[in-house]
PDB file of C-alpha atoms in Angstrom:
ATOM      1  CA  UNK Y   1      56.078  -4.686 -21.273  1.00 52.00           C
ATOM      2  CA  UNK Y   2      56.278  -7.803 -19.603  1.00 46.00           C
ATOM      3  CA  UNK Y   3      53.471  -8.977 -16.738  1.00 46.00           C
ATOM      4  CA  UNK Y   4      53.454 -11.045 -13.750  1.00 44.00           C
ATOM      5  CA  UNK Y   5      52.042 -14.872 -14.381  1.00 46.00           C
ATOM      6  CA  UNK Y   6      50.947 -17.240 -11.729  1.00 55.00           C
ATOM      7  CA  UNK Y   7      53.686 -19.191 -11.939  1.00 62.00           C
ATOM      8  CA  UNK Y   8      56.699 -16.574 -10.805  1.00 69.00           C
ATOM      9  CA  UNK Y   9      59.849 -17.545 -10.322  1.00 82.00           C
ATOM     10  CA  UNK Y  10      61.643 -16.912  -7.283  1.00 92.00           C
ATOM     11  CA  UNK Y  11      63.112 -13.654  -6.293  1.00 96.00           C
ATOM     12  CA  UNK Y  12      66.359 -13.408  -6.226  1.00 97.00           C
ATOM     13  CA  UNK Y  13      67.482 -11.840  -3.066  1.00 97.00           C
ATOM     14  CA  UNK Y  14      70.778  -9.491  -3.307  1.00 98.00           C
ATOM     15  CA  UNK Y  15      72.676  -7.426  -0.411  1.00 97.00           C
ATOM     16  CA  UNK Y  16      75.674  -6.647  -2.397  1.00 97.00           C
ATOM     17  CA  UNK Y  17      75.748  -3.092  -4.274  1.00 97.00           C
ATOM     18  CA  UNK Y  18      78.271  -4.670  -6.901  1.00 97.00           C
ATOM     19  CA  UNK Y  19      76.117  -7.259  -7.758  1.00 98.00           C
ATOM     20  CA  UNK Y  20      72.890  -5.297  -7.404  1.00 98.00           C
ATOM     21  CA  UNK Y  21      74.815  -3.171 -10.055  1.00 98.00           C
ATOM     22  CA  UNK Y  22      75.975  -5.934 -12.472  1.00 98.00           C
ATOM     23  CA  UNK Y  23      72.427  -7.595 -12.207  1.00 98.00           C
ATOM     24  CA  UNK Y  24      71.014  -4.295 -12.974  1.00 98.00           C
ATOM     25  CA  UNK Y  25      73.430  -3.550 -16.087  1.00 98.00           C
ATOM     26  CA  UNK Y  26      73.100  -6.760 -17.458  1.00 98.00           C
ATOM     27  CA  UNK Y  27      69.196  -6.782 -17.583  1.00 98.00           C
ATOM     28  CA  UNK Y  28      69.472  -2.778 -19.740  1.00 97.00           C
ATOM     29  CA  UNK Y  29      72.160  -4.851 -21.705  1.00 98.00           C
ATOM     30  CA  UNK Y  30      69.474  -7.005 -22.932  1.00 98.00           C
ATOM     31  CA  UNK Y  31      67.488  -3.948 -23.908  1.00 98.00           C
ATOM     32  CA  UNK Y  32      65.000  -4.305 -20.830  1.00 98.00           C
ATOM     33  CA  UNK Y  33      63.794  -1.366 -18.983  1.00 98.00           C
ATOM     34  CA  UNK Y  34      64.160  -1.448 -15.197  1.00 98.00           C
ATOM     35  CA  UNK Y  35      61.869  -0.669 -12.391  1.00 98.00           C
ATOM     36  CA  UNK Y  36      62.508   0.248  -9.009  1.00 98.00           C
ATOM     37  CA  UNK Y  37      60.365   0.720  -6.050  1.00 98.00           C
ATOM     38  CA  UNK Y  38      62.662   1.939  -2.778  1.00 97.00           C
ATOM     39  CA  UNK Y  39      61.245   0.832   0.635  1.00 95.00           C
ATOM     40  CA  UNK Y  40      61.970   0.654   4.450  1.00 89.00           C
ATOM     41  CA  UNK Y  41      60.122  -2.880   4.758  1.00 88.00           C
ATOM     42  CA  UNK Y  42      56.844  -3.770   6.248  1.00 86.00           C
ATOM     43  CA  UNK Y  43      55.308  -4.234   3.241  1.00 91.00           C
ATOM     44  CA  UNK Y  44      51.501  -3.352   2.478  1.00 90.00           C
ATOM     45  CA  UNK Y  45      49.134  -2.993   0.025  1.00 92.00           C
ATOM     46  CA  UNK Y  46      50.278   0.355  -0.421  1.00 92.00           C
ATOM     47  CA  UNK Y  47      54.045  -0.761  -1.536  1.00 93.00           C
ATOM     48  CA  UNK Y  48      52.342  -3.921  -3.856  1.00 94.00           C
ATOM     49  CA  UNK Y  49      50.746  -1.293  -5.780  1.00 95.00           C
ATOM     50  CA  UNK Y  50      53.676   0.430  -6.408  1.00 96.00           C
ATOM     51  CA  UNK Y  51      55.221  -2.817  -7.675  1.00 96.00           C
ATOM     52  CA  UNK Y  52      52.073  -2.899 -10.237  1.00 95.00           C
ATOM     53  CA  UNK Y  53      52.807   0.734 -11.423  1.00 96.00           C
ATOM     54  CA  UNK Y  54      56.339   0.150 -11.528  1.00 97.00           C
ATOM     55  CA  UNK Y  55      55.864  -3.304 -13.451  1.00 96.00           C
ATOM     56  CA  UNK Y  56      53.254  -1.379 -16.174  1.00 97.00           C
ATOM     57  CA  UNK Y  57      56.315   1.014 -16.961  1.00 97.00           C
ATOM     58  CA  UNK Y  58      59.047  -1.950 -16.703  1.00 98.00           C
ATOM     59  CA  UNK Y  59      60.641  -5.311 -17.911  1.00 98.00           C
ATOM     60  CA  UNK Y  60      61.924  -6.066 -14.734  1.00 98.00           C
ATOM     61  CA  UNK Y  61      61.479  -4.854 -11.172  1.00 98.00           C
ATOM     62  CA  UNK Y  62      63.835  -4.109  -8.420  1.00 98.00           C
ATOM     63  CA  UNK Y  63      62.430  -3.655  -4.644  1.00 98.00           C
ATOM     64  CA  UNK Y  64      65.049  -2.427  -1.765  1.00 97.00           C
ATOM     65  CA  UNK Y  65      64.403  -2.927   1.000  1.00 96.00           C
ATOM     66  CA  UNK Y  66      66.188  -0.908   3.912  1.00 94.00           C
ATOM     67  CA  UNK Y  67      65.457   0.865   6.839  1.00 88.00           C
ATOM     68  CA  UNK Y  68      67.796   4.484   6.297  1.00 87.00           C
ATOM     69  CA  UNK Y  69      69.205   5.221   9.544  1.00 84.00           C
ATOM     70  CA  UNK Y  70      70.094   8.898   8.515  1.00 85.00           C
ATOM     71  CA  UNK Y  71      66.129  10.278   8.361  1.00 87.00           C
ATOM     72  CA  UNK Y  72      66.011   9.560  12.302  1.00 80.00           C
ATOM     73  CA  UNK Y  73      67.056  11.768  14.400  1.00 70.00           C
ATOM     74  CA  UNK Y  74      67.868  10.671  18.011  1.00 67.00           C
ATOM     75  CA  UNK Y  75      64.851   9.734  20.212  1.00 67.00           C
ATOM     76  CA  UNK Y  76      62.739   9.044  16.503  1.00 72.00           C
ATOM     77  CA  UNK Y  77      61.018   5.270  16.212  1.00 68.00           C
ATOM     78  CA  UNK Y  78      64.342   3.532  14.239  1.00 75.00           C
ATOM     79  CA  UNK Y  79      64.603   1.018  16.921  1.00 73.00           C
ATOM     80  CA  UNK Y  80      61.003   0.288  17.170  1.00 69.00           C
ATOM     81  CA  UNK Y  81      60.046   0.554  12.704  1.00 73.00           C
ATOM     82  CA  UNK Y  82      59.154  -2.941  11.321  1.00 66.00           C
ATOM     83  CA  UNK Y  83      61.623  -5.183   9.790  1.00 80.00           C
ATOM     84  CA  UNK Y  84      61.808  -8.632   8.571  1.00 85.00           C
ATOM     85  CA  UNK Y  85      63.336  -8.975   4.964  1.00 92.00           C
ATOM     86  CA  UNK Y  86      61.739 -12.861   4.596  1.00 93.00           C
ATOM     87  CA  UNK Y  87      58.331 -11.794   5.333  1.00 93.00           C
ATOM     88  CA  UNK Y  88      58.539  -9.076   3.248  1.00 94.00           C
ATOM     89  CA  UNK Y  89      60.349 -11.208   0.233  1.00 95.00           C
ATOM     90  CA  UNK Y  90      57.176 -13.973   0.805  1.00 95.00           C
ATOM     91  CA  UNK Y  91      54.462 -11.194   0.086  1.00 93.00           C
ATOM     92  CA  UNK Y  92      56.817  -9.824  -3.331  1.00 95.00           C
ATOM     93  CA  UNK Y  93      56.503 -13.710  -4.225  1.00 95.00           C
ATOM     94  CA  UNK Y  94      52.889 -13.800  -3.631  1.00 92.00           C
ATOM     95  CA  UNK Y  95      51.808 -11.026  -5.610  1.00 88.00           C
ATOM     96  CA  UNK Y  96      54.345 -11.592  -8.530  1.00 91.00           C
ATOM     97  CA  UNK Y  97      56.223  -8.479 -10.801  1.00 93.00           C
ATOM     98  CA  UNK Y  98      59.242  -8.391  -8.983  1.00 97.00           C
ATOM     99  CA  UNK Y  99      62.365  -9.981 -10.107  1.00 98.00           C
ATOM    100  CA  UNK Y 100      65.071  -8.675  -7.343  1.00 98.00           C
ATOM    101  CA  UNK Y 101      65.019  -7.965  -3.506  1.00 98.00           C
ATOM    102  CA  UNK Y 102      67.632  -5.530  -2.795  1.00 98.00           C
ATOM    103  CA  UNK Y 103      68.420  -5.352   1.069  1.00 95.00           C
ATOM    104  CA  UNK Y 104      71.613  -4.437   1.541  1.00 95.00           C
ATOM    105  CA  UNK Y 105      72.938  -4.942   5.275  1.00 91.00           C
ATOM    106  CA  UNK Y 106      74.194  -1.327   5.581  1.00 91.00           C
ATOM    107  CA  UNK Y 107      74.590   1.574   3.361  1.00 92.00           C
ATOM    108  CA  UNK Y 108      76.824   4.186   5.214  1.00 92.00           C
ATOM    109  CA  UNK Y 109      80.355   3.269   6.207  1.00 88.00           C
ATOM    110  CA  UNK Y 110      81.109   2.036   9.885  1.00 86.00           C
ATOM    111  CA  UNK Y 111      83.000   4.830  11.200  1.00 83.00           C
ATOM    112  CA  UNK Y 112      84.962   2.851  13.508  1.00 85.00           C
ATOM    113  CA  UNK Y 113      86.459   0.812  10.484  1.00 88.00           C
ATOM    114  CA  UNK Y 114      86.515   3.793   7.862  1.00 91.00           C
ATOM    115  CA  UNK Y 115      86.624   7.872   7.547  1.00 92.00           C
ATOM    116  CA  UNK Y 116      82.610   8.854   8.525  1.00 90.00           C
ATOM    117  CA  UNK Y 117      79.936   9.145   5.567  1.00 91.00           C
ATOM    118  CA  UNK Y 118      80.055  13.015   4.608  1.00 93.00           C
ATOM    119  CA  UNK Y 119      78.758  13.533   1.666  1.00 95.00           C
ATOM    120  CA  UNK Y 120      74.742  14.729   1.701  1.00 95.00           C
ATOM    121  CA  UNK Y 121      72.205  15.457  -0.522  1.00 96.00           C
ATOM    122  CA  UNK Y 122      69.808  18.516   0.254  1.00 95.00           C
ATOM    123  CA  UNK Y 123      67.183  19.704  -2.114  1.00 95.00           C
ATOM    124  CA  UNK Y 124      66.995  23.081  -0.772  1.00 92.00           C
ATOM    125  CA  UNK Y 125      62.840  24.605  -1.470  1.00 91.00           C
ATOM    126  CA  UNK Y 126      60.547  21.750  -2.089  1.00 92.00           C
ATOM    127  CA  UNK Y 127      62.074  20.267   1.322  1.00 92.00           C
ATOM    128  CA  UNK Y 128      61.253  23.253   3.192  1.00 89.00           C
ATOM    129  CA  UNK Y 129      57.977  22.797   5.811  1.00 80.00           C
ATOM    130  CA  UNK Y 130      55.576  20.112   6.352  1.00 87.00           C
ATOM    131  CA  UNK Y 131      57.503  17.354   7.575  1.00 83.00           C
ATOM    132  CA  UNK Y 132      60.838  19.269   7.640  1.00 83.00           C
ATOM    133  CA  UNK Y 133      59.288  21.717  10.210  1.00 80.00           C
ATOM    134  CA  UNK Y 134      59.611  18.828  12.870  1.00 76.00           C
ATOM    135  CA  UNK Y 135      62.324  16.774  11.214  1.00 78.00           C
ATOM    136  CA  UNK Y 136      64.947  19.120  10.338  1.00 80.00           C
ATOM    137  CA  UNK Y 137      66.888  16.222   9.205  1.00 84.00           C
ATOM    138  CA  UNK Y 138      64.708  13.657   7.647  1.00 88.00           C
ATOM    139  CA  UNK Y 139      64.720  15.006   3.774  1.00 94.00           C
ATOM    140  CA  UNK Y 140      68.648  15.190   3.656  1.00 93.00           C
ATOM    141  CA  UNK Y 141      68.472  11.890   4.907  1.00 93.00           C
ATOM    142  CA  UNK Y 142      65.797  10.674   2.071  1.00 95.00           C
ATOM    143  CA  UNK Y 143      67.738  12.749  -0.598  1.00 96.00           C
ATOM    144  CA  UNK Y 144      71.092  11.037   0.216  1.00 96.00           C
ATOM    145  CA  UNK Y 145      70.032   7.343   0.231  1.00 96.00           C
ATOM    146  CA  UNK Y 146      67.783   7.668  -2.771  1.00 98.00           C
ATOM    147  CA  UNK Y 147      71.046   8.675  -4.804  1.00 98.00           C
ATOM    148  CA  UNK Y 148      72.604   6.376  -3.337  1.00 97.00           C
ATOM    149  CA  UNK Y 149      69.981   3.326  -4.379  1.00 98.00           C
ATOM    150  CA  UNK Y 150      69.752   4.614  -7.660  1.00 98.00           C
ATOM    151  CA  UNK Y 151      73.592   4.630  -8.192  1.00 98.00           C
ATOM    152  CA  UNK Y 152      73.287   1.184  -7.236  1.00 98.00           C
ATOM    153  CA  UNK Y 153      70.186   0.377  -9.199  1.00 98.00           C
ATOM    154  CA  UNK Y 154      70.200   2.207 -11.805  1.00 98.00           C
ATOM    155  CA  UNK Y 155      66.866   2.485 -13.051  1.00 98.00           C
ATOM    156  CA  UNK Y 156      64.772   4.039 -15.594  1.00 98.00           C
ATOM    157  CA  UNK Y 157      61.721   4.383 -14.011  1.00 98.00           C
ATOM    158  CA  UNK Y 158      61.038   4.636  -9.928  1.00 98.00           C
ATOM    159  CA  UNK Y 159      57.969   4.500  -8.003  1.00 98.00           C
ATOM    160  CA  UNK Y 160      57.215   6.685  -5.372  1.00 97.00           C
ATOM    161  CA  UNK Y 161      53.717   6.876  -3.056  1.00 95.00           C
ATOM    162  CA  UNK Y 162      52.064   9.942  -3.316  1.00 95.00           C
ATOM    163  CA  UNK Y 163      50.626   9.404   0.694  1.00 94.00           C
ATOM    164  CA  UNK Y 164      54.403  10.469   1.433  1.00 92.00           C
ATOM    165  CA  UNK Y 165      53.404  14.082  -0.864  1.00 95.00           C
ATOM    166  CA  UNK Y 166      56.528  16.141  -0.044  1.00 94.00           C
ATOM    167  CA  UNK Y 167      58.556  13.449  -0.630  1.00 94.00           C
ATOM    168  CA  UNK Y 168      57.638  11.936  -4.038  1.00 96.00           C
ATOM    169  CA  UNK Y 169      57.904  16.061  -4.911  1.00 96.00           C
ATOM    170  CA  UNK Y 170      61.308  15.997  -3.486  1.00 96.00           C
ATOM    171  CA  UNK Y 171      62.603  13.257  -5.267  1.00 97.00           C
ATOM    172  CA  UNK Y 172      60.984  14.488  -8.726  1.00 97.00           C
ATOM    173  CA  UNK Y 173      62.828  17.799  -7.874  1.00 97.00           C
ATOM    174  CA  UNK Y 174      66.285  15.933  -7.250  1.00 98.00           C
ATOM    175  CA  UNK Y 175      65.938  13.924 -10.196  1.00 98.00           C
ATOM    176  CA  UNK Y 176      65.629  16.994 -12.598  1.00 97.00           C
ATOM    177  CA  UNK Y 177      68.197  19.123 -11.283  1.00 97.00           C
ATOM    178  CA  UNK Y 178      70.870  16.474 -10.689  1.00 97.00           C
ATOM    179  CA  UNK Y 179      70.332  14.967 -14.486  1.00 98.00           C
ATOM    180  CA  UNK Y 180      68.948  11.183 -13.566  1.00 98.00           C
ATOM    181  CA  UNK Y 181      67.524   9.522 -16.889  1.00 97.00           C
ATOM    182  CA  UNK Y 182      64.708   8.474 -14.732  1.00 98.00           C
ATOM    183  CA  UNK Y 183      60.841   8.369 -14.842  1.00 98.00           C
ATOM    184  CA  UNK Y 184      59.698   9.271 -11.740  1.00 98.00           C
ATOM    185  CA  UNK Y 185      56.388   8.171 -10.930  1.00 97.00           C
ATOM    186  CA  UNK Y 186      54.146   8.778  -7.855  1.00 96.00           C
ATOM    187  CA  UNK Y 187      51.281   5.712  -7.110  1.00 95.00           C
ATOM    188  CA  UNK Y 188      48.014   7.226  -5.586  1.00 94.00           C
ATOM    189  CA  UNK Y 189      46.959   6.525  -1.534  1.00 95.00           C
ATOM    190  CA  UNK Y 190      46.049   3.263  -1.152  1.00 94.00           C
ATOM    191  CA  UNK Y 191      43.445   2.950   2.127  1.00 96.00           C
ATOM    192  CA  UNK Y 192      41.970   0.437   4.218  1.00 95.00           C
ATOM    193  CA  UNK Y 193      38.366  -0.059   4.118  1.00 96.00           C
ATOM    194  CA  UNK Y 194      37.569   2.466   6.811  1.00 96.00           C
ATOM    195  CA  UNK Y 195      39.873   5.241   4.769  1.00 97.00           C
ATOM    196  CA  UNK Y 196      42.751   5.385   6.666  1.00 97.00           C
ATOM    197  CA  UNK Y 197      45.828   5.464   4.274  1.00 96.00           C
ATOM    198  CA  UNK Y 198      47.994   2.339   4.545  1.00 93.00           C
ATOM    199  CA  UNK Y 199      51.539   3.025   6.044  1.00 91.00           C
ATOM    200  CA  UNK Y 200      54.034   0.717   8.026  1.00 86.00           C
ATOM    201  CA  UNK Y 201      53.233   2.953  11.286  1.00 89.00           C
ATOM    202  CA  UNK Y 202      49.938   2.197  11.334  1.00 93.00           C
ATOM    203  CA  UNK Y 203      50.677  -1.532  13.084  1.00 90.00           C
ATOM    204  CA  UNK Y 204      52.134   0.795  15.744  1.00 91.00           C
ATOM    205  CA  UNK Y 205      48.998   2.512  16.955  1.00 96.00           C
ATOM    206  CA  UNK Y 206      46.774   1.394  19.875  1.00 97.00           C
ATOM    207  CA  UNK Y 207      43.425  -0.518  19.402  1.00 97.00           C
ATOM    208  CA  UNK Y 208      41.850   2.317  20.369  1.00 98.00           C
ATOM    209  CA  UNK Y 209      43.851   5.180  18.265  1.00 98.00           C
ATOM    210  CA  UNK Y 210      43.314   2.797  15.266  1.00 97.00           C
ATOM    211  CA  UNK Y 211      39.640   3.059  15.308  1.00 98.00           C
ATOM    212  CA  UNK Y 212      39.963   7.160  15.560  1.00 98.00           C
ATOM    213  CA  UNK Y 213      42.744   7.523  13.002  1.00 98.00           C
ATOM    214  CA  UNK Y 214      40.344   6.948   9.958  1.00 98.00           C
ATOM    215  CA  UNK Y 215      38.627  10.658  11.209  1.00 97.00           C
ATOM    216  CA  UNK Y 216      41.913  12.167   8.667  1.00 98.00           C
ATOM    217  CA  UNK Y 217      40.782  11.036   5.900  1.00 97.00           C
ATOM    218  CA  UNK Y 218      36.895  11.911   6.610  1.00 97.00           C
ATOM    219  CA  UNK Y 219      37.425  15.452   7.983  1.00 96.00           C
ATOM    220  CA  UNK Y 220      39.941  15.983   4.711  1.00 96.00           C
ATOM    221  CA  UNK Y 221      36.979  14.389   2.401  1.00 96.00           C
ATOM    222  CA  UNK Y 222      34.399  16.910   4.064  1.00 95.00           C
ATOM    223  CA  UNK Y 223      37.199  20.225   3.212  1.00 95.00           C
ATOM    224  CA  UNK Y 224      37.747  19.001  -0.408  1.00 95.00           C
ATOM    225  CA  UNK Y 225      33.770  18.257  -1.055  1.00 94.00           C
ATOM    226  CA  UNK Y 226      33.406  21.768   0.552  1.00 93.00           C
ATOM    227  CA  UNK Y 227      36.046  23.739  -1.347  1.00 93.00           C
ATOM    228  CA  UNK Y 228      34.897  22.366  -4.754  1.00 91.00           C
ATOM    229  CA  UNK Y 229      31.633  23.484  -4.319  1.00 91.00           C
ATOM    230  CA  UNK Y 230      32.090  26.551  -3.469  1.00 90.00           C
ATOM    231  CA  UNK Y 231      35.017  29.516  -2.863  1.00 88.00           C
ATOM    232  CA  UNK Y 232      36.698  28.999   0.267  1.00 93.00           C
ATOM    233  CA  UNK Y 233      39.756  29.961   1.941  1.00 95.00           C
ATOM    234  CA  UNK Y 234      43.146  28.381   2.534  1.00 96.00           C
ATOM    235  CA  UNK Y 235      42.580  29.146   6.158  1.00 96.00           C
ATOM    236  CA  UNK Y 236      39.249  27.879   6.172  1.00 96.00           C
ATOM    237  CA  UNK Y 237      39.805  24.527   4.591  1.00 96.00           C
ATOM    238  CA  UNK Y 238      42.722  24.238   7.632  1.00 97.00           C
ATOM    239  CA  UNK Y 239      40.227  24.788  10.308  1.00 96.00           C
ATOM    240  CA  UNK Y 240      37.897  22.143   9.398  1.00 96.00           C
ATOM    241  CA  UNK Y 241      40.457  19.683   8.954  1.00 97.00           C
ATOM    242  CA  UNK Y 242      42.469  20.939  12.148  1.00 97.00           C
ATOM    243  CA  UNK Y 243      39.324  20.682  14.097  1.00 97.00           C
ATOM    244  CA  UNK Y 244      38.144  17.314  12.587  1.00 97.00           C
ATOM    245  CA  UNK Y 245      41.354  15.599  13.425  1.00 97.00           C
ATOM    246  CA  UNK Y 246      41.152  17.220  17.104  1.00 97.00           C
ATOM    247  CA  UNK Y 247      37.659  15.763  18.039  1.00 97.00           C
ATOM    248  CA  UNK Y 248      38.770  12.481  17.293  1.00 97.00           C
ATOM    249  CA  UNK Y 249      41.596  13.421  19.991  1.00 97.00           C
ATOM    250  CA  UNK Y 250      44.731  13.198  17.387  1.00 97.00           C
ATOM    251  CA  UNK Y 251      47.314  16.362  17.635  1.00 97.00           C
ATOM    252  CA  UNK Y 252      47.851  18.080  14.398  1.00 96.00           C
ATOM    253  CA  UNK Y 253      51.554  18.521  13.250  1.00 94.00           C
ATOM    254  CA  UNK Y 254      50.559  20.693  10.453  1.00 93.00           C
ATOM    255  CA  UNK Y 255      47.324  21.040   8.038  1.00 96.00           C
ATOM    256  CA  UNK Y 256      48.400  22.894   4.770  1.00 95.00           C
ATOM    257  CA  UNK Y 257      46.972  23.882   1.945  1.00 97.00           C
ATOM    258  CA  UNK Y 258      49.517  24.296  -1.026  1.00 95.00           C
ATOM    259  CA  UNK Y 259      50.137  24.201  -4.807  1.00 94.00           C
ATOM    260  CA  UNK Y 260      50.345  20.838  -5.726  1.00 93.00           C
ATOM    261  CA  UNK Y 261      54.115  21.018  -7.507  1.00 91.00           C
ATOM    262  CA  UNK Y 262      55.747  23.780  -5.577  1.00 91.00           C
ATOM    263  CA  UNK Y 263      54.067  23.163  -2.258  1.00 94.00           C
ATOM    264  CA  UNK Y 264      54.513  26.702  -2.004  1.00 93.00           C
ATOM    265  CA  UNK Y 265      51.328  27.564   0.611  1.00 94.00           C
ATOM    266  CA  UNK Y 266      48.122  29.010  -0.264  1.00 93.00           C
ATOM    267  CA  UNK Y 267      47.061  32.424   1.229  1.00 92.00           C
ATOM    268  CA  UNK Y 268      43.648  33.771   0.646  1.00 94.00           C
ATOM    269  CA  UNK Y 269      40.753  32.360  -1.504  1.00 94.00           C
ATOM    270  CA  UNK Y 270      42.313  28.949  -3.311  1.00 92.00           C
ATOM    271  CA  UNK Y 271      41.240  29.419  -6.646  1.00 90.00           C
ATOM    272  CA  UNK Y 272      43.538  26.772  -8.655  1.00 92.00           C
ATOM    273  CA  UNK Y 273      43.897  23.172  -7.866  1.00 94.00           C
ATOM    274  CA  UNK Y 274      46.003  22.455  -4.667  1.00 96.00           C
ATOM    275  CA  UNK Y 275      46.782  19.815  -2.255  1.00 97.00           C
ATOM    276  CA  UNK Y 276      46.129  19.374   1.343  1.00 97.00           C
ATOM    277  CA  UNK Y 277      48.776  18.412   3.345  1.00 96.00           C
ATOM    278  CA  UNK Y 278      48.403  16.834   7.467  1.00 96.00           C
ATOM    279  CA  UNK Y 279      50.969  15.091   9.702  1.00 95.00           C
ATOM    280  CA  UNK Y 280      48.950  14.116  12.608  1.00 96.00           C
ATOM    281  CA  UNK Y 281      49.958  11.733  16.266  1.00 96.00           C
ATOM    282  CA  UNK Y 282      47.702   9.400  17.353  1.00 97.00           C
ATOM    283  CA  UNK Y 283      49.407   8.542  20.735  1.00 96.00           C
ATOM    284  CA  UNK Y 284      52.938   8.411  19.794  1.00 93.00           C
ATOM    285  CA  UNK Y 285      52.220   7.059  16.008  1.00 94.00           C
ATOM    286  CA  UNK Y 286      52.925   9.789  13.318  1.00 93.00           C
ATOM    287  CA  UNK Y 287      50.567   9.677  10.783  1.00 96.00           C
ATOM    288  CA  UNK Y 288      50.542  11.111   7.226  1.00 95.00           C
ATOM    289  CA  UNK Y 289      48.356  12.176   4.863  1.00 97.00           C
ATOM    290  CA  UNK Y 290      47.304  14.325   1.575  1.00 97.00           C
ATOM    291  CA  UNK Y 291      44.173  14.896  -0.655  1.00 97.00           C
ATOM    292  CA  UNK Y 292      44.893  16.635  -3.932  1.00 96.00           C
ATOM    293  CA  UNK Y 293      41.686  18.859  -4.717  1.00 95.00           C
ATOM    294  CA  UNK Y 294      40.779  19.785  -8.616  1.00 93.00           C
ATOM    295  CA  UNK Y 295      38.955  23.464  -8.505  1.00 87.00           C
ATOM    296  CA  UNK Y 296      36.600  24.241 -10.826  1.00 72.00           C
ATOM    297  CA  UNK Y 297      37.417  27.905 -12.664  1.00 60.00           C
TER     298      UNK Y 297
END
């Protein structure tokens, strides 16, 4: 596979799904592989890493960038999420590995010119809870414009993080039962140096929520040292996180405690490896975040 040099050459920038399409075609007609990393902008750490995974599996590397109207639901923080395509195209540049920007200026019809968008993807179990619980709506609305981006893309291998859990399982799911020819691969947390895991949301929080935001990722550190060391239960493990995250004054969504590929939840004594899953507010900033725990037999 190809790497990133000093020296890259520009992005090109494309907002056309025709052209996205024939760009994409003609780089598998050469016999390269293509990568794709899907984003809503606001650009981290987090997302650059995913370029690097994406780039180790790849020739050349596609990165959307679009903010998907259809996972908000009415009152949610569309309006207020990040955007600026140029900023976001500078820090590709920077780190290098990406060939395309894809940032298409809208990706449903505009009802008052056409018949409405009607056609929905819903992967019906692994979509169930955690964030769905809340956000009735917000999978369907994943589903649909990831099929659409890789209709448009066409890749062969797509990165995913892993700090979004249910969703990286939700798009493997999709991409096995609706036949895609496509690797999909999920890039670990990246954090900040006090643990808190990178996300576009977290430029939303208060000074003051900032600083107690980081007690996630300690209070889910304690219940995974804990439950490797000795038996413990599900419920257990979701008390000390639960409780953890509510002394630093954050309001738990959910804390769950489920099998890492199914996400179907643990009762009882966990005896197998699972994953801990917590969506948590700090003020009005929705946090996420997941620790996968190995259990010794």
């Amino acid at each position: 596979m190809s790497a990133a040099n000093d020296a890259a050459p520009v992005i090109e920038v494309i907002t056309s799904a025709r052209e996205m399409r024939a760009w994409s075609r003609a780089a598998r007609a050469r016999g390269l592989r293509v990568g794709f990393v899907p984003t809503m902008g606001a650009l981290h750490d987090g997302h650059l890493s995913l370029v690097r995974a994406a780039r180790a599996r790849s020739d050349v590397v596609v990165v959307s960038i679009y903010v998907n109207e259809t996972q908000f639901a009415p009152g949610e923080d569309f309006d207020k999420y990040p955007r600026g395509v140029e900023a976001d195209v500078a820090k590709l540049q920077a780190v290098g590995g990406v060939d395309v920007a894809y940032a298409p200026r809208a990706m449903y019809v505009d009802p008052e010119k056409e018949a409405p968008h009607e056609t929905f993807v819903t992967v019906e179990n692994v979509s169930k809870g955690l964030c769905s619980l809340s956000r009735p709506h917000f999978f369907r609305g994943v589903a649909t414009v990831v099929t659409k981006l890789f209709n448009v893309v066409e890749p062969d291998v797509a990165a995913f993080g892993k700090k979004d859990y249910q969703q990286w399982r939700v798009i493997q799911r999709m991409v096995r039962d609706l036949d895609f020819d496509i690797d999909v691969v999920g890039g670990e947390i990246v954090r900040e140096s006090d643990g808190l895991a990178m996300s576009s949301r977290n430029a939303l929080l208060t000074p003051e929520n900032r600083a107690k935001a980081p007690a996630i990722r300690a209070c889910m550190s304690r219940a995974a040292e804990d439950a490797r060391s000795r038996r413990m239960d599900a419920s257990e493990i979701v008390r000390v996180v639960t409780e953890g995250i509510s002394n630093a004054t954050g309001v738990v969504d959910y804390v769950k405690v489920m099998h890492p590929e199914t996400l179907v939840e643990y009762e009882g004594v966990v005896e197998s490896d699972c994953v801990v899953a917590i969506a948590a507010k700090f003020g009005e900033v929705r946090l996420l975040d997941n620790i996968e725990i190995s259990i010794n037999p």
